[in-house]
Coordinates of C-alpha atoms in Angstrom, one line a residue:
X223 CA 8.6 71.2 -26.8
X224 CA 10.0 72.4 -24.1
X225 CA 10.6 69.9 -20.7
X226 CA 10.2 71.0 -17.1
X227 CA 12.2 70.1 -14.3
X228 CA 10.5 68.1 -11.1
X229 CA 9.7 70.8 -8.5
X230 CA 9.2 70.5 -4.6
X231 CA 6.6 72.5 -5.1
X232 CA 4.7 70.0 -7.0
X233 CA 5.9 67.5 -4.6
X234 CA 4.3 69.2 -1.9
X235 CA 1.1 70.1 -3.8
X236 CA 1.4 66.3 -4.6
X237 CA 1.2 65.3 -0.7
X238 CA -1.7 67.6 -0.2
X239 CA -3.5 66.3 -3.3
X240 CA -2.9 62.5 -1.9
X241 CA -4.4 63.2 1.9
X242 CA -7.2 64.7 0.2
X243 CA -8.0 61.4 -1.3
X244 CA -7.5 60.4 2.4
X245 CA -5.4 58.1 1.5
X246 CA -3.3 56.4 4.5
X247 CA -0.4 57.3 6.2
X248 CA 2.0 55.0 4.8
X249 CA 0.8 55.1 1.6
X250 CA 0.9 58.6 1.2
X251 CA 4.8 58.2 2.7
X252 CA 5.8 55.4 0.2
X253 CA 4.3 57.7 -2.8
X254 CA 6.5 60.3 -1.9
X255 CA 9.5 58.9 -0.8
X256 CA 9.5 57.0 -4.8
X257 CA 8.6 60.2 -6.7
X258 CA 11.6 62.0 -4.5
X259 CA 13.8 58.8 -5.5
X260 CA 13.0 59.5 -9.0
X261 CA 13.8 63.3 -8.5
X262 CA 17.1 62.7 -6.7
X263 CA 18.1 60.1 -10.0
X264 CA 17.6 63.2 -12.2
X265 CA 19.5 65.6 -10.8
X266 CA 17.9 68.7 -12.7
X267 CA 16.9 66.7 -15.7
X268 CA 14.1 67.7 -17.5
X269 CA 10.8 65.0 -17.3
X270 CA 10.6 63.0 -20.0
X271 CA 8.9 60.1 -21.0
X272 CA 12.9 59.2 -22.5
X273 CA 14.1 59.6 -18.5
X274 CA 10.9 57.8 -16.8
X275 CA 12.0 55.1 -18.9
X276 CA 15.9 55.1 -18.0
X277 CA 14.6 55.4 -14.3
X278 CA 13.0 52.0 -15.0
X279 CA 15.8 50.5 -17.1
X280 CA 18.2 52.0 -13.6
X281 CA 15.1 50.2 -11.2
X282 CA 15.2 47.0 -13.1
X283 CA 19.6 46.8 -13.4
X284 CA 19.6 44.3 -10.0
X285 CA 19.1 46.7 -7.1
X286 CA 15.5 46.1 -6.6
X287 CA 13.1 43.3 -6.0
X288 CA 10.7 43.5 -9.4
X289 CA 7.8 43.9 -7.4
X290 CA 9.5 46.5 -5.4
X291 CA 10.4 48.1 -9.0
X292 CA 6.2 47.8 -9.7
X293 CA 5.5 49.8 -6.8
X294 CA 7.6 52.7 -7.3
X295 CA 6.5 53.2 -11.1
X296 CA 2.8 53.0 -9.6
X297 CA 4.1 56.0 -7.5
X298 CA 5.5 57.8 -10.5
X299 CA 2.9 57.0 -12.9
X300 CA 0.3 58.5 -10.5
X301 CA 2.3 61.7 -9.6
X302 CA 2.4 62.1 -13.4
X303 CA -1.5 61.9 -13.9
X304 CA -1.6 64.9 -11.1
X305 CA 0.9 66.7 -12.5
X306 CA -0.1 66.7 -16.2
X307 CA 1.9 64.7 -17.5
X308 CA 0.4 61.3 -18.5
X309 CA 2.8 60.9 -21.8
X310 CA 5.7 60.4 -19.3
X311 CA 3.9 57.0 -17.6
X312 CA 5.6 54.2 -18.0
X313 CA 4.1 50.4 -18.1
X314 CA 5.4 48.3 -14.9
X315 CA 7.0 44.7 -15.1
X316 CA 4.9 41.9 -15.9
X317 CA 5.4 39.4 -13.2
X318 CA 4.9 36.2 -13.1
X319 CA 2.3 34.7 -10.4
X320 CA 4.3 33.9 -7.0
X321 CA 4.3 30.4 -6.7
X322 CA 6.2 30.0 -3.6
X323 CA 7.0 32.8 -0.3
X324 CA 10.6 33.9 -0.1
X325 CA 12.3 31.9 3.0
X326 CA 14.5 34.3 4.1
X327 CA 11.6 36.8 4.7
X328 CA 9.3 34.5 6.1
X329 CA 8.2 35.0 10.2
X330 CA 8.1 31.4 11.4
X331 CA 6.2 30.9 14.6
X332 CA 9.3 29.9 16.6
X333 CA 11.4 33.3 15.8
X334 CA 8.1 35.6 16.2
X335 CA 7.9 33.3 19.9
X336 CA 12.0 34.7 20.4
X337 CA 11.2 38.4 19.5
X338 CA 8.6 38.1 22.3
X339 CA 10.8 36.1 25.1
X340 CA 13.3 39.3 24.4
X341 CA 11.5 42.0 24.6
X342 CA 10.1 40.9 27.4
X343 CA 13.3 40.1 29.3
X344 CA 14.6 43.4 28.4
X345 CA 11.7 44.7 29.8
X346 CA 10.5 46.3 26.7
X347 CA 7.1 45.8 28.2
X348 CA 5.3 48.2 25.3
X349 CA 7.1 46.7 22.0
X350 CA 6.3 42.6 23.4
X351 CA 2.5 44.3 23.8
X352 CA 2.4 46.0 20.4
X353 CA 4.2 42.7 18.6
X354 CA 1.2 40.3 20.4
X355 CA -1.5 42.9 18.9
X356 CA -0.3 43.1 15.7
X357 CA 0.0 39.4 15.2
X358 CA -3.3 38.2 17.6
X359 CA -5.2 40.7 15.0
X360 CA -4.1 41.3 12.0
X361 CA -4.3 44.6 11.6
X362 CA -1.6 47.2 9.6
X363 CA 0.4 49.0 11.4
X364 CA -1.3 52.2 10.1
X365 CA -4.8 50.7 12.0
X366 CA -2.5 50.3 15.9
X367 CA -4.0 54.0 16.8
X368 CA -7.4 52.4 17.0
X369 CA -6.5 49.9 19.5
X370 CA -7.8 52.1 22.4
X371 CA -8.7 52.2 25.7
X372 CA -12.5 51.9 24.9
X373 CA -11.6 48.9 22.2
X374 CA -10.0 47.1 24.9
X375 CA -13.2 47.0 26.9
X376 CA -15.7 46.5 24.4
X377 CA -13.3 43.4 22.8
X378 CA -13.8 45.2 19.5
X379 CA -12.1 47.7 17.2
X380 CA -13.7 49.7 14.5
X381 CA -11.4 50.6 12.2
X382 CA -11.8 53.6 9.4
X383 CA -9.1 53.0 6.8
X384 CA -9.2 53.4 3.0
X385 CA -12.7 54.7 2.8
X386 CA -13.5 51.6 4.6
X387 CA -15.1 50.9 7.9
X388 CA -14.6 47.0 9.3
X389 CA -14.8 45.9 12.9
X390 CA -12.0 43.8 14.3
X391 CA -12.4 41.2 17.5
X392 CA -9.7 41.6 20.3
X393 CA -9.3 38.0 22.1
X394 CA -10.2 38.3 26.1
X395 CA -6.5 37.9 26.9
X396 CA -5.0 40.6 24.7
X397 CA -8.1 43.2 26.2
X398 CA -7.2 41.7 29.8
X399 CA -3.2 43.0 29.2
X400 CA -4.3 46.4 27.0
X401 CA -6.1 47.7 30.3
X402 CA -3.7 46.7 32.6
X403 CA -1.1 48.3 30.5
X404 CA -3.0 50.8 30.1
X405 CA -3.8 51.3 34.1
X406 CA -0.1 51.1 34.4
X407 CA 0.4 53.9 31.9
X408 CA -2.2 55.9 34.4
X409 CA -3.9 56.3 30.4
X410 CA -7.7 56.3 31.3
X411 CA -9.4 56.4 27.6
X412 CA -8.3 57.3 23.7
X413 CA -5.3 55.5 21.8
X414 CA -3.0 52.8 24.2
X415 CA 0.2 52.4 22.4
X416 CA 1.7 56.3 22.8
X417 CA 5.2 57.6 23.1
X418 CA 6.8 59.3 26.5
X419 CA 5.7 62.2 25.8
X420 CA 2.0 60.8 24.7
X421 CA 2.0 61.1 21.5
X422 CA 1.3 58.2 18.9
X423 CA 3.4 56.2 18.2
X424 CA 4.9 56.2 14.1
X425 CA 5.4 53.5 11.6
X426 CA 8.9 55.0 11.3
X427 CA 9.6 54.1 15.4
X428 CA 7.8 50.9 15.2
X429 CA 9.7 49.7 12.5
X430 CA 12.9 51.0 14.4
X431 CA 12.1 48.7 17.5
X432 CA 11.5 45.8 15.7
X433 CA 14.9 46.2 13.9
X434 CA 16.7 46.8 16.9
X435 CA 14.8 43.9 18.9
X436 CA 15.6 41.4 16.0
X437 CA 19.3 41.0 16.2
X438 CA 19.5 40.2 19.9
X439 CA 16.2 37.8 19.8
X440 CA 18.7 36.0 16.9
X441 CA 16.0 36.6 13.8
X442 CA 16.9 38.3 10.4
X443 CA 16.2 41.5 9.9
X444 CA 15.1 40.5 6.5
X445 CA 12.0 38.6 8.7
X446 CA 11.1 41.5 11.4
X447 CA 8.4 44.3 10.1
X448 CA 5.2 45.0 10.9
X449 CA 3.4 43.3 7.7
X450 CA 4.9 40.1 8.3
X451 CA 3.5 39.6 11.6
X452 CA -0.2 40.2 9.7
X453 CA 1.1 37.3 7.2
X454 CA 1.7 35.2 10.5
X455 CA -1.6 35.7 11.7
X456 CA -2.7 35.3 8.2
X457 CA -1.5 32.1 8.2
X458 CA -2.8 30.2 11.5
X459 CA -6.2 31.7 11.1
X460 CA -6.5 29.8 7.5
X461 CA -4.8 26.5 8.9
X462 CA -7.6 27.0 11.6
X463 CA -10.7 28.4 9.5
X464 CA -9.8 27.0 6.2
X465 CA -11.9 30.1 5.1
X466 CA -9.9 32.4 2.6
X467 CA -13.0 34.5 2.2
X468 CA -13.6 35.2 5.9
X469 CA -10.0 36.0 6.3
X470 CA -10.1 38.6 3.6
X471 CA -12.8 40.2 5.4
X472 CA -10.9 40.1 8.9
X473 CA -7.9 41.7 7.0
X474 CA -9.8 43.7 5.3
X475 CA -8.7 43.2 2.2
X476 CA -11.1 44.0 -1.4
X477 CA -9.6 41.1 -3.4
X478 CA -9.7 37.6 -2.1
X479 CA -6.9 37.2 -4.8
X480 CA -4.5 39.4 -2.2
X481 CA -5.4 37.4 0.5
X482 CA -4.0 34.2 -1.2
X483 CA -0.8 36.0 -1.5
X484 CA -0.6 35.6 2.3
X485 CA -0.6 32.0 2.0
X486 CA 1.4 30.8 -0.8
X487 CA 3.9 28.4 1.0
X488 CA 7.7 28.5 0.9
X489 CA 9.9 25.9 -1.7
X490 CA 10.5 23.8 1.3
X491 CA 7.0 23.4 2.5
X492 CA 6.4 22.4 -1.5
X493 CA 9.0 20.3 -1.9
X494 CA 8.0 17.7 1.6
X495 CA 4.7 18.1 0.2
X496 CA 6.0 16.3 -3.2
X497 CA 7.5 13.8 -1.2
X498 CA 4.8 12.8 0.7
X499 CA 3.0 12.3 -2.6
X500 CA 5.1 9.1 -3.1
X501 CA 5.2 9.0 -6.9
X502 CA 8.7 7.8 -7.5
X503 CA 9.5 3.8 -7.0

């Protein structure tokens, strides 16, 4: 039998096949940024089933996280059911149920409070605004183009996002500082986080501000993203609410089980909760 090669064409035919789905931004980005990982590791190899599994055995040799190893076979695995080649998938990881967060990625309260305090003094006025949204919301940071001008005044957003529609609250104070940034910005209706020259803004630069922001605010860069600013708001809603199953609704998430994810604690909130159990004389 004879193998083909990994084309850009498919690639390509791959991107168009995803947005038809209408699937989201990011996850159309992460799709294709694995399957061109995989391409780049077989520098003119034919596809096999032989070489999707060395490109595991190379995933799984220390470099990546095993969940980060789960998603990028889920990225190859579907580009081979487009392409015609479902003999080549290969079976992900089986992981064991997180029982405790990662530390040294965890946003703590006090270091999201620092990014803040420095964007503001460097008057990055639009990156402290965006940051409070994000975390006073929830949302992803595909959903900040539907924080809009007409949101802000209603005190609601209606997002559209993964063939789902769900309506998100904005608190008074955050739709008090969106208009007036948005006054200040002379923008009188449509999206209010846009770039100089008024376009929106991308994942890519939000992600690019945080990072900058995080190393003079003193906070790992391992802790600043988007998504983790969602688990922070995750977080003090349930320690408020003590609802898992409203907060998978405001998150919009399909599985309550993925909104537990968000509030697994760390070792060292398990560990003072074991002392405080007082078992040992």
């Amino acid at each position: 039998m004879a193998y083909k090669t990994l084309s850009m064409e498919e690639v390509v035919a791959f991107r168009r096949h995803l947005e038809a789905q209408e699937r989201s931004a990011g996850t159309v980005e992460n799709y294709l940024r694995h399957v061109s990982a995989f391409a780049r590791w077989l520098d003119g190899r034919p596809v096999t089933k032989e070489n999707a599994a060395g490109w595991k055995g190379y995933l799984t040799g220390g470099k990546y996280r095993p969940a980060t190893v789960n998603a990028m076979l889920a990225s190859l695995n579907q580009f081979f059911l487009f392409t015609g080649r479902q003999d080549c998938r290969v079976k992900p990881l089986r992981l064991q149920r997180r029982l405790f967060r990662e530390e040294d990625r965890e946003l703590e309260r006090e270091e999201y409070d620092r990014l803040l305090q420095t964007a503001q003094q460097e008057g990055r006025e639009r990156l402290a605004l965006l940051l409070e949204t994000i975390c006073a919301t929830g949302i992803r940071v595909s959903e900040v183009a539907y924080i809009t001008v007409e949101a802000a005044r209603q005190g609601q957003a209606e997002i559209f996002l993964k063939g789902k529609v769900r309506l998100i609250l904005l608190p008074q104070k955050l739709c008090r500082k969106l208009l007036r940034y948005a006054k200040k910005q002379k923008t009188v209706s449509g999206e209010v986080f846009l770039t100089k020259n008024g376009n929106s803004l991308s994942r890519k630069q939000i992600w690019a501000e945080m990072k900058a922001l995080c190393r003079r605010a003193g906070v790992a860069p391992s802790k600043v993203y988007p998504h983790n600013l969602r688990h922070l708001f995750a977080r003090a809603f349930y320690r408020i609410t003590r609802d898992v199953a409203k907060l998978a609704d405001v998150l919009g998430h399909s599985s309550i089980e993925t909104t537990r994810l968000y509030l697994i604690s760390t070792g060292a909130e398990h560990a003072r909760q074991m002392e405080r159990m007082q078992l040992i004389r």
